[in-house]
Short mmCIF file of C-alpha atoms in Angstrom, two decimals:
data_model
loop_
_atom_site.label_atom_id
_atom_site.label_comp_id
_atom_site.label_asym_id
_atom_site.label_seq_id
_atom_site.Cartn_x
_atom_site.Cartn_y
_atom_site.Cartn_z
CA MET A 2 -34.42 -36.12 -18.95
CA GLU A 3 -34.02 -34.68 -15.49
CA GLU A 4 -31.09 -37.01 -14.90
CA ALA A 5 -29.44 -35.85 -18.11
CA VAL A 6 -29.74 -32.22 -17.01
CA VAL A 7 -28.11 -33.09 -13.69
CA VAL A 8 -25.25 -34.87 -15.46
CA ALA A 9 -24.81 -31.96 -17.86
CA GLY A 10 -24.76 -29.50 -14.96
CA LYS A 11 -22.15 -31.58 -13.15
CA ALA A 12 -19.94 -31.78 -16.22
CA ILE A 13 -20.19 -28.04 -16.90
CA GLY A 14 -19.53 -27.23 -13.26
CA ALA A 15 -16.52 -29.52 -13.04
CA GLY A 16 -15.12 -28.07 -16.25
CA LEU A 17 -15.60 -24.50 -15.06
CA ALA A 18 -13.98 -25.33 -11.72
CA MET A 19 -10.86 -26.43 -13.54
CA VAL A 20 -10.44 -22.89 -14.96
CA GLY A 21 -8.73 -22.29 -11.62
CA ALA A 22 -5.81 -24.39 -12.87
CA LEU A 23 -4.97 -21.47 -15.20
CA GLY A 24 -3.46 -19.42 -12.37
CA GLY A 25 -1.45 -22.34 -11.05
CA GLY A 26 -0.09 -23.05 -14.52
CA ILE A 27 1.01 -19.46 -15.09
CA GLY A 28 2.54 -19.32 -11.61
CA ILE A 29 4.51 -22.53 -12.02
CA GLY A 30 5.71 -21.43 -15.45
CA LEU A 31 6.98 -18.11 -14.11
CA ALA A 32 8.61 -19.74 -11.09
CA VAL A 33 10.42 -22.42 -13.07
CA GLY A 34 11.42 -19.96 -15.78
CA GLY A 35 12.96 -17.66 -13.21
CA ALA A 36 14.68 -20.53 -11.44
CA VAL A 37 16.21 -21.87 -14.66
CA GLN A 38 17.53 -18.43 -15.56
CA GLY A 39 18.99 -18.14 -12.09
CA MET A 40 20.64 -21.57 -12.38
CA ALA A 41 22.04 -20.73 -15.81
CA ARG A 42 23.63 -17.53 -14.54
CA ASN A 43 24.77 -18.95 -11.26
CA PRO A 44 25.27 -22.72 -11.52
CA ASP A 45 26.96 -22.91 -8.13
CA HIS A 46 23.68 -22.17 -6.36
CA THR A 47 21.64 -24.73 -8.25
CA GLY A 48 20.80 -26.69 -5.11
CA THR A 49 19.42 -23.73 -3.17
CA ILE A 50 17.51 -22.39 -6.15
CA GLN A 51 16.04 -25.80 -6.86
CA THR A 52 14.83 -26.25 -3.29
CA ASN A 53 13.15 -22.87 -3.25
CA MET A 54 11.72 -23.46 -6.69
CA ILE A 55 10.14 -26.76 -5.66
CA LEU A 56 8.69 -25.04 -2.62
CA GLY A 57 7.21 -22.21 -4.67
CA VAL A 58 5.92 -24.62 -7.29
CA ALA A 59 4.24 -26.65 -4.56
CA PHE A 60 2.51 -23.54 -3.24
CA ALA A 61 1.40 -22.44 -6.70
CA GLU A 62 0.29 -25.93 -7.52
CA ALA A 63 -1.78 -26.12 -4.33
CA VAL A 64 -4.21 -23.56 -5.76
CA ALA A 65 -4.68 -25.59 -8.93
CA ILE A 66 -5.12 -28.69 -6.79
CA TYR A 67 -7.92 -26.96 -4.86
CA ALA A 68 -9.67 -26.41 -8.17
CA LEU A 69 -9.09 -30.06 -9.04
CA VAL A 70 -10.49 -31.23 -5.69
CA VAL A 71 -13.57 -29.02 -6.16
CA SER A 72 -14.20 -30.47 -9.59
CA LEU A 73 -13.62 -34.04 -8.33
CA ILE A 74 -16.12 -33.39 -5.53
CA ILE A 75 -18.63 -32.05 -8.04
CA LEU A 76 -18.19 -35.11 -10.23
CA PHE A 77 -17.99 -37.94 -7.72
CA VAL A 78 -19.42 -36.79 -4.40
CA LEU A 79 -22.44 -34.65 -5.27
CA SER A 80 -25.37 -36.82 -6.16
CA MET B 23 20.58 -48.53 -32.63
CA THR B 24 19.46 -52.10 -33.02
CA LEU B 25 17.46 -53.90 -30.44
CA ASN B 26 19.07 -56.93 -28.94
CA TRP B 27 16.45 -59.68 -29.12
CA SER B 28 18.67 -62.42 -27.78
CA GLY B 29 17.79 -61.88 -24.14
CA LYS B 30 15.23 -64.19 -22.62
CA ARG B 31 13.44 -61.39 -20.74
CA ARG B 32 12.54 -59.56 -23.93
CA TRP B 33 10.68 -62.61 -25.17
CA ILE B 34 8.86 -62.87 -21.85
CA ALA B 35 7.85 -59.22 -22.18
CA LEU B 36 6.67 -59.76 -25.75
CA ILE B 37 4.63 -62.81 -24.75
CA LEU B 38 3.03 -60.86 -21.92
CA VAL B 39 2.12 -58.00 -24.27
CA LEU B 40 0.51 -60.46 -26.71
CA ALA B 41 -1.31 -62.16 -23.83
CA SER B 42 -2.68 -58.80 -22.66
CA LEU B 43 -3.88 -58.09 -26.21
CA VAL B 44 -5.76 -61.41 -26.21
CA VAL B 45 -7.24 -60.66 -22.78
CA MET B 46 -8.18 -57.13 -23.87
CA PHE B 47 -10.26 -58.30 -26.82
CA ASN B 48 -11.94 -61.22 -25.07
CA TRP B 49 -12.64 -59.60 -21.71
CA PRO B 50 -13.00 -55.88 -22.38
CA PRO B 51 -11.96 -53.58 -19.53
CA VAL B 52 -14.54 -51.99 -17.29
CA VAL B 53 -14.52 -48.44 -15.99
CA PRO B 54 -14.33 -48.80 -12.22
CA VAL B 55 -16.80 -46.96 -10.04
CA ILE B 56 -14.99 -43.83 -8.86
CA GLN B 57 -15.94 -42.43 -5.50
CA LEU B 58 -14.05 -40.16 -3.18
CA PRO B 59 -14.71 -41.68 0.28
CA GLY B 60 -13.21 -45.09 0.94
CA GLU B 61 -15.53 -47.98 0.13
CA ILE B 62 -16.78 -49.71 3.27
CA TYR B 63 -16.26 -53.46 3.53
CA PRO B 64 -19.61 -55.23 3.27
CA SER B 65 -19.02 -57.26 6.40
CA GLY B 66 -17.29 -56.62 9.65
CA GLU B 67 -16.93 -53.71 11.97
CA VAL B 68 -14.22 -53.22 14.55
CA PHE B 69 -15.37 -51.54 17.77
CA GLY B 70 -18.45 -50.29 15.95
CA LEU B 71 -16.38 -48.54 13.29
CA PRO B 72 -16.77 -49.61 9.67
CA ILE B 73 -13.58 -50.70 7.90
CA THR B 74 -12.82 -49.04 4.58
CA ASN B 75 -10.56 -50.39 1.87
CA THR B 76 -8.32 -47.34 2.17
CA PHE B 77 -7.74 -48.35 5.80
CA ALA B 78 -6.74 -51.80 4.57
CA GLY B 79 -4.35 -50.02 2.23
CA SER B 80 -2.73 -48.15 5.09
CA VAL B 81 -2.36 -51.43 7.02
CA VAL B 82 -0.49 -52.76 3.98
CA VAL B 83 1.75 -49.67 4.13
CA TRP B 84 2.46 -50.25 7.83
CA ILE B 85 3.39 -53.84 7.16
CA LEU B 86 5.66 -52.77 4.29
CA ILE B 87 7.40 -50.26 6.55
CA LEU B 88 7.92 -52.88 9.27
CA VAL B 89 9.32 -55.32 6.71
CA LEU B 90 11.64 -52.61 5.37
CA ILE B 91 12.88 -51.83 8.87
CA ARG B 92 13.53 -55.53 9.49
CA VAL B 93 15.27 -56.16 6.17
CA VAL B 94 17.37 -53.00 6.15
CA GLY B 95 18.16 -53.25 9.85
CA SER B 96 19.32 -56.86 9.56
CA ARG B 97 21.83 -55.88 6.89
CA ARG B 98 23.45 -53.17 8.96
CA PRO B 99 27.10 -53.91 9.77
CA ARG B 100 26.96 -55.12 13.38
CA ASP B 101 30.54 -54.35 14.32
CA GLY B 102 30.09 -50.69 13.42
CA GLY B 103 32.40 -51.14 10.46
CA GLU B 104 31.87 -49.46 7.15
CA VAL B 105 32.13 -52.57 5.01
CA PRO B 106 29.16 -52.59 2.60
CA ARG B 107 26.68 -55.39 3.19
CA GLY B 108 24.94 -55.48 -0.15
CA GLY B 109 23.26 -53.19 -2.64
CA PHE B 110 19.90 -53.01 -0.88
CA TYR B 111 21.38 -51.67 2.33
CA ASN B 112 23.73 -49.38 0.44
CA PHE B 113 20.82 -47.92 -1.49
CA PHE B 114 19.09 -46.95 1.74
CA GLU B 115 22.29 -45.54 3.16
CA MET B 116 22.73 -43.43 0.04
CA ALA B 117 19.12 -42.19 0.10
CA PHE B 118 19.35 -41.46 3.81
CA GLU B 119 22.58 -39.51 3.52
CA GLY B 120 21.33 -37.58 0.51
CA LEU B 121 18.13 -36.55 2.28
CA TYR B 122 20.03 -35.73 5.46
CA GLY B 123 22.24 -33.34 3.52
CA PHE B 124 19.20 -31.93 1.76
CA ILE B 125 17.42 -31.13 5.05
CA GLY B 126 20.72 -30.00 6.58
CA GLY B 127 20.75 -27.17 4.06
CA ILE B 128 17.33 -25.98 5.26
CA ALA B 129 16.97 -26.67 8.96
CA PRO B 130 18.94 -24.83 11.65
CA GLU B 131 21.77 -27.05 12.85
CA ARG B 132 20.57 -27.08 16.44
CA TYR B 133 17.21 -28.66 15.57
CA LEU B 134 18.36 -30.73 12.59
CA GLY B 135 17.84 -34.03 14.45
CA PRO B 136 14.12 -33.70 15.30
CA ILE B 137 13.29 -31.94 12.03
CA PHE B 138 14.99 -34.66 9.97
CA LYS B 139 13.21 -37.42 11.89
CA MET B 140 9.84 -35.78 11.19
CA PHE B 141 10.75 -35.28 7.53
CA MET B 142 11.89 -38.87 7.04
CA THR B 143 8.87 -40.36 8.79
CA ILE B 144 6.41 -38.40 6.67
CA PHE B 145 8.46 -39.06 3.54
CA VAL B 146 8.50 -42.84 3.94
CA VAL B 147 4.82 -43.17 4.89
CA VAL B 148 3.60 -40.91 2.09
CA LEU B 149 5.96 -42.41 -0.48
CA LEU B 150 4.85 -45.99 0.17
CA SER B 151 1.18 -44.92 0.23
CA ASN B 152 1.57 -43.17 -3.11
CA TRP B 153 3.42 -46.02 -4.76
CA LEU B 154 0.71 -48.49 -3.80
CA GLU B 155 -1.29 -47.20 -6.78
CA LEU B 156 1.32 -48.56 -9.18
CA ILE B 157 0.70 -52.18 -8.22
CA PRO B 158 -1.68 -53.79 -10.75
CA GLY B 159 -4.77 -55.30 -9.17
CA ILE B 160 -4.87 -52.93 -6.20
CA ASP B 161 -7.92 -51.15 -7.61
CA SER B 162 -9.32 -53.91 -9.77
CA ILE B 163 -9.51 -57.01 -7.55
CA GLY B 164 -12.20 -56.98 -4.94
CA PHE B 165 -15.61 -57.96 -3.68
CA LEU B 166 -18.50 -58.34 -6.07
CA HIS B 167 -20.91 -55.74 -4.80
CA PRO B 168 -24.50 -54.94 -5.81
CA HIS B 169 -24.48 -51.29 -6.85
CA VAL B 170 -27.53 -49.97 -5.04
CA HIS B 171 -28.20 -46.73 -3.27
CA GLU B 172 -30.63 -46.29 -0.36
CA VAL B 173 -32.72 -43.13 -0.78
CA ASP B 174 -35.58 -42.21 1.53
CA GLY B 175 -36.33 -45.79 2.51
CA HIS B 176 -36.44 -47.30 -0.96
CA THR B 177 -33.59 -48.76 -2.91
CA GLU B 178 -32.38 -47.19 -6.10
CA LEU B 179 -30.44 -49.29 -8.60
CA LEU B 180 -27.44 -47.56 -10.13
CA GLU B 181 -25.30 -48.33 -13.15
CA GLY B 182 -23.40 -51.55 -13.13
CA PHE B 183 -22.57 -54.68 -15.08
CA ASP B 184 -23.58 -58.28 -15.43
CA THR B 185 -21.29 -60.87 -14.00
CA ALA B 186 -19.75 -63.95 -15.48
CA THR B 187 -17.60 -66.69 -14.08
CA LEU B 188 -14.28 -68.05 -15.18
CA GLY B 189 -13.20 -71.17 -13.35
CA GLY B 190 -15.49 -70.36 -10.42
CA VAL B 191 -14.17 -66.81 -10.10
CA TYR B 192 -16.72 -64.07 -10.70
CA TYR B 193 -15.86 -61.01 -12.73
CA VAL B 194 -17.90 -58.12 -14.10
CA ASN B 195 -18.59 -58.56 -17.79
CA GLY B 196 -17.54 -55.40 -19.61
CA GLN B 197 -19.61 -56.34 -22.67
CA CYS B 198 -22.82 -56.31 -20.66
CA PRO B 199 -23.85 -53.09 -18.96
CA TRP B 200 -26.72 -53.93 -16.64
CA VAL B 201 -30.19 -52.97 -17.86
CA SER B 202 -33.37 -52.98 -15.86
CA PRO B 203 -36.32 -55.04 -17.17
CA ASP B 204 -38.16 -51.79 -17.97
CA VAL B 205 -35.36 -50.62 -20.21
CA ALA B 206 -34.98 -54.08 -21.73
CA ALA B 207 -38.66 -54.00 -22.73
CA THR B 208 -38.04 -50.89 -24.79
CA MET B 209 -34.95 -52.27 -26.55
CA SER B 210 -35.17 -53.60 -30.08
CA GLY B 211 -35.05 -57.32 -30.74
CA GLU B 212 -31.66 -57.02 -32.46
CA ALA B 213 -30.11 -55.26 -29.49
CA LEU B 214 -31.47 -57.92 -27.16
CA GLN B 215 -30.19 -60.65 -29.44
CA ALA B 216 -26.76 -59.00 -29.45
CA ARG B 217 -26.83 -58.97 -25.67
CA ALA B 218 -27.86 -62.60 -25.54
CA ASP B 219 -25.03 -63.52 -27.93
CA ALA B 220 -22.57 -61.70 -25.69
CA GLY B 221 -23.67 -63.86 -22.77
CA CYS B 222 -25.54 -61.22 -20.84
CA HIS B 223 -28.12 -62.19 -18.26
CA SER B 224 -29.97 -59.03 -17.32
CA GLY B 225 -32.91 -58.10 -19.53
CA ILE B 226 -32.72 -61.44 -21.34
CA PRO B 227 -35.40 -63.44 -19.46
CA ALA B 228 -37.91 -60.80 -20.53
CA MET B 229 -37.85 -62.07 -24.11
CA GLU B 230 -37.26 -65.77 -23.51
CA GLU B 231 -39.62 -68.35 -22.14
CA PRO B 232 -38.49 -69.03 -18.57
CA ASP B 233 -38.04 -72.80 -18.42
CA ASP B 234 -36.06 -72.99 -15.20
CA PRO B 235 -38.04 -72.38 -11.98
CA ALA B 236 -35.10 -70.57 -10.37
CA GLU B 237 -34.76 -68.33 -13.37
CA ALA B 238 -38.48 -67.64 -13.30
CA SER B 239 -38.28 -66.51 -9.69
CA ASP B 240 -35.36 -64.25 -10.60
CA ASP B 241 -37.53 -62.80 -13.30
CA ASP B 242 -40.28 -62.07 -10.80
CA HIS B 243 -37.84 -60.39 -8.49
CA ALA B 244 -36.52 -58.29 -11.32
CA ASP B 245 -40.04 -57.13 -12.13
CA GLU B 246 -40.62 -56.21 -8.54
CA ALA B 247 -37.31 -54.35 -8.35
CA ALA B 248 -38.50 -52.06 -11.09
CA ASP B 249 -41.58 -51.28 -9.07
CA ASP B 250 -40.74 -48.91 -6.26
CA GLU B 251 -43.54 -50.12 -3.99
CA HIS B 252 -42.20 -53.66 -3.87
CA ALA B 253 -38.52 -52.78 -4.01
CA ASP B 254 -38.09 -53.54 -0.33
CA GLU B 255 -38.96 -57.19 -0.85
CA ILE B 256 -35.48 -57.96 -2.18
CA ASP B 257 -32.72 -57.69 0.39
CA TYR B 258 -30.16 -56.08 -1.89
CA HIS B 259 -27.35 -56.59 0.56
CA HIS B 260 -27.81 -60.36 0.62
CA VAL B 261 -28.34 -61.31 -3.01
CA GLU B 262 -26.55 -64.25 -4.54
CA PRO B 263 -23.44 -63.24 -6.52
CA GLY B 264 -24.26 -62.97 -10.20
CA ASP B 265 -27.99 -62.42 -9.69
CA PRO B 266 -29.07 -60.59 -12.87
CA ALA B 267 -31.71 -58.66 -10.92
CA VAL B 268 -29.16 -56.14 -9.67
CA PRO B 269 -26.21 -54.30 -11.25
CA TRP B 270 -22.80 -55.44 -10.02
CA VAL B 271 -19.58 -53.53 -9.49
CA ILE B 272 -16.21 -54.36 -8.03
CA LEU B 273 -15.41 -53.06 -4.56
CA PRO B 274 -11.60 -53.22 -4.32
CA TYR B 275 -10.08 -55.07 -1.38
CA ILE B 276 -7.35 -52.45 -1.10
CA ARG B 277 -7.34 -48.84 -2.24
CA VAL B 278 -4.45 -46.38 -2.18
CA PRO B 279 -4.58 -44.73 1.27
CA SER B 280 -3.53 -41.34 -0.11
CA THR B 281 -6.82 -41.16 -2.00
CA ASP B 282 -8.75 -40.96 1.27
CA LEU B 283 -9.10 -37.52 2.86
CA ASN B 284 -8.97 -39.11 6.32
CA MET B 285 -5.41 -40.33 5.81
CA THR B 286 -4.03 -37.13 4.27
CA LEU B 287 -5.81 -34.98 6.86
CA ALA B 288 -4.38 -37.14 9.66
CA ILE B 289 -0.81 -36.68 8.42
CA ALA B 290 -1.44 -32.95 7.84
CA LEU B 291 -2.72 -32.56 11.42
CA ILE B 292 0.30 -34.41 12.81
CA ALA B 293 2.63 -32.22 10.74
CA VAL B 294 1.01 -28.92 11.75
CA VAL B 295 0.81 -29.87 15.44
CA MET B 296 4.47 -30.88 15.38
CA ILE B 297 5.36 -27.53 13.76
CA GLN B 298 3.79 -25.76 16.75
CA VAL B 299 5.56 -28.14 19.15
CA MET B 300 8.84 -27.28 17.46
CA GLY B 301 8.10 -23.56 17.83
CA PHE B 302 7.36 -23.86 21.54
CA ARG B 303 10.45 -26.01 22.02
CA ALA B 304 12.71 -23.42 20.40
CA LEU B 305 11.16 -20.18 21.65
CA GLY B 306 9.20 -21.20 24.73
CA ILE B 307 6.00 -19.32 25.47
CA GLY B 308 7.35 -16.44 23.39
CA TYR B 309 6.35 -18.42 20.29
CA LEU B 310 2.81 -17.15 20.85
CA THR B 311 3.88 -13.56 20.10
CA LYS B 312 4.01 -14.66 16.47
CA PHE B 313 0.21 -14.88 16.56
CA PHE B 314 -0.81 -12.42 19.31
CA ASN B 315 1.53 -9.48 18.95
CA PHE B 316 0.30 -6.60 21.12
CA SER B 317 3.77 -5.31 22.06
CA THR B 318 3.82 -2.53 19.48
CA LEU B 319 0.11 -1.68 19.67
CA LEU B 320 0.53 1.35 21.97
CA LYS B 321 4.12 2.24 21.11
CA SER B 322 3.75 2.80 17.42
CA PRO B 323 0.99 4.42 15.36
CA LEU B 324 1.01 1.42 13.01
CA GLY B 325 0.96 -1.16 15.82
CA GLY B 326 -2.49 -2.31 14.76
CA ILE B 327 -0.93 -3.77 11.62
CA ASP B 328 1.20 -6.12 13.71
CA VAL B 329 -1.93 -7.37 15.48
CA ALA B 330 -3.62 -7.99 12.14
CA VAL B 331 -0.52 -9.73 10.76
CA GLY B 332 -0.45 -12.00 13.80
CA LEU B 333 -4.08 -12.95 13.26
CA LEU B 334 -3.34 -13.67 9.61
CA GLU B 335 -0.48 -15.95 10.71
CA LEU B 336 -2.95 -17.76 12.96
CA ILE B 337 -5.35 -18.28 10.06
CA GLY B 338 -2.38 -19.36 7.97
CA GLU B 339 -1.67 -22.21 10.39
CA PHE B 340 -5.17 -23.61 9.78
CA ALA B 341 -4.82 -23.03 6.06
CA LYS B 342 -1.65 -25.16 6.18
CA ILE B 343 -3.69 -28.14 7.36
CA LEU B 344 -6.10 -27.87 4.43
CA SER B 345 -3.33 -27.16 1.97
CA PHE B 346 -1.28 -30.19 3.07
CA ALA B 347 -4.29 -32.50 3.03
CA PHE B 348 -5.76 -31.39 -0.31
CA ARG B 349 -2.43 -31.26 -2.14
CA LEU B 350 -1.68 -34.91 -1.49
CA LEU B 351 -5.28 -36.05 -1.93
CA GLY B 352 -5.75 -34.13 -5.19
CA ASN B 353 -2.51 -35.29 -6.76
CA ILE B 354 -2.81 -38.96 -5.92
CA PHE B 355 -6.57 -39.28 -6.45
CA ALA B 356 -6.27 -37.60 -9.85
CA GLY B 357 -3.30 -39.84 -10.61
CA SER B 358 -5.14 -43.04 -9.80
CA ILE B 359 -8.13 -41.92 -11.90
CA LEU B 360 -5.69 -41.20 -14.74
CA LEU B 361 -4.33 -44.74 -14.46
CA PHE B 362 -7.88 -46.23 -14.38
CA VAL B 363 -9.03 -44.31 -17.40
CA MET B 364 -5.91 -44.93 -19.48
CA SER B 365 -6.02 -48.63 -18.65
CA PHE B 366 -9.70 -48.64 -19.65
CA LEU B 367 -9.24 -46.83 -22.97
CA VAL B 368 -6.20 -48.72 -24.26
CA PRO B 369 -5.12 -51.47 -21.86
CA VAL B 370 -1.84 -52.27 -23.58
CA ILE B 371 1.31 -50.10 -24.02
CA VAL B 372 -0.46 -46.71 -23.70
CA PRO B 373 -0.73 -46.76 -19.87
CA TRP B 374 3.00 -47.46 -19.39
CA PRO B 375 4.24 -43.84 -19.62
CA PHE B 376 1.47 -42.83 -17.24
CA PHE B 377 2.71 -45.37 -14.72
CA LEU B 378 6.16 -43.77 -15.02
CA LEU B 379 4.59 -40.33 -14.54
CA GLU B 380 2.76 -41.49 -11.42
CA PHE B 381 5.99 -43.04 -10.11
CA PHE B 382 7.60 -39.58 -10.19
CA VAL B 383 4.50 -37.79 -8.91
CA GLY B 384 4.57 -40.16 -5.93
CA ILE B 385 8.18 -39.26 -5.12
CA ILE B 386 7.67 -35.52 -5.65
CA GLN B 387 4.55 -35.34 -3.51
CA ALA B 388 6.25 -37.28 -0.70
CA ILE B 389 9.27 -34.96 -0.84
CA VAL B 390 7.09 -31.85 -0.99
CA PHE B 391 5.02 -32.96 1.98
CA GLY B 392 8.08 -33.70 4.10
CA LEU B 393 10.03 -30.68 2.84
CA LEU B 394 7.23 -28.23 3.59
CA THR B 395 6.95 -29.67 7.09
CA ALA B 396 10.70 -29.27 7.55
CA ILE B 397 10.67 -25.69 6.25
CA PHE B 398 7.70 -24.65 8.40
CA MET B 399 9.43 -26.23 11.40
CA SER B 400 12.61 -24.31 10.64
CA LEU B 401 10.62 -21.08 10.33
CA ALA B 402 8.87 -21.79 13.63
CA THR B 403 12.22 -22.03 15.43
CA VAL B 404 13.19 -18.52 14.27
CA SER B 405 12.14 -15.67 16.52
CA HIS B 406 9.85 -12.90 15.28
CA HIS B 407 11.47 -10.40 12.92
CA HIS B 408 10.69 -7.27 14.91
CA ASP B 409 12.27 -8.73 18.04
CA GLU B 410 15.47 -9.45 16.14
CA GLU B 411 15.57 -5.92 14.78
CA HIS B 412 15.09 -4.52 18.27
CA HIS B 413 17.85 -6.76 19.58
CA GLU B 414 20.15 -5.65 16.81
CA GLU B 415 19.32 -2.02 17.49
CA ALA B 416 19.94 -2.54 21.18
CA ALA B 417 23.25 -4.25 20.43
CA ALA B 418 24.24 -1.47 18.02
CA GLY B 419 23.31 1.16 20.61
CA ALA B 420 25.45 -0.53 23.27
CA HIS B 421 28.57 -0.33 21.16
#
């Protein structure tokens, strides 16, 4: 019984930690949306825009990845 | 569009798919034990340090890089001519030139050489580490390991599986999760019969008459294992393979090095230290004014803000280390778990698109790691904004 409670707590905690991915998702969506609009209006600068977009996406994604690492630690490292 | 079924390779692919279906139903897949730190090899230490399977993975990556250098280098035109020497070499030349142009658009021309070398080194190491997860068997072939956990002096038995042999090779039997004798005593006769029919060993001697002396002794051991007071009498680290008294799991020989925080943190530390080295190389000791900027403290009423901004930049340098390390670790560890779980749920056809996804994630993460290093290096070579403004003002005033 006690073990089941621990497992349930871990699962709930890991799931709640992944709520942090919300911000990363919104951020990446906005960044890519803006970059695609920029490329459509100004195709000559596609290369520059793409580089900066990947950079921004990587930064935005890093926050979501922190949430992922926290939930992975909760699931597989805490005992 | 009609499929062309005349090619021989299509038939080979079809036969392999059918063979994997047969394997899937006869030897059901097993969820591997997922743990974040690298699994330590059961035997052998080097200079008192335990060897983990992620370290073995990075040795594989080193060997791959050396082989690549040898193979690509041997195909280089020796007379300095531009005559192509084969597709493999040309592919590397194309990739190299493409990436050189890519970094050339970011880095200042004066420091393009060192920045590109750093980028390419990190790119190749991280790319090969990430792609190691795509090789089948990397995470599923390994030592047979008793899954026990030492807590406060006594040994705790964790979840695991029974083993079986096929032609002398042990494997964990996915149809038989390991059960302790205590649990087996509470199971119904039908469930035990089903386990016996599936060829399971653990929990079975409890209901059958032990006729073999060896089996009887195993039974005794199993009873003792359930009893915490006598648990120390079995040396769990030196049990015979396949002993039904303990749960068994697979400890992979090689694990993807990018799934170990030690490896990603090491590359992140190298990258961040080299960013500082680049800054000092370009700006000399003046690079430190980026972090400790007291020049405007007394001149301007808002000079305190510059001091605070400098301290934030200093914290930002340490945040870069964590961000580099966790980005790579999180992406690749999550990716390899995705591949495990998909291969466990439906072993045939369904995992294929995920392998393609992980192929691209591996490239993107390698590029992002190298690109961020290159961009931070380029930023470190640029002098502080306020200084530039002052210079410009001074220049404007002189005219």
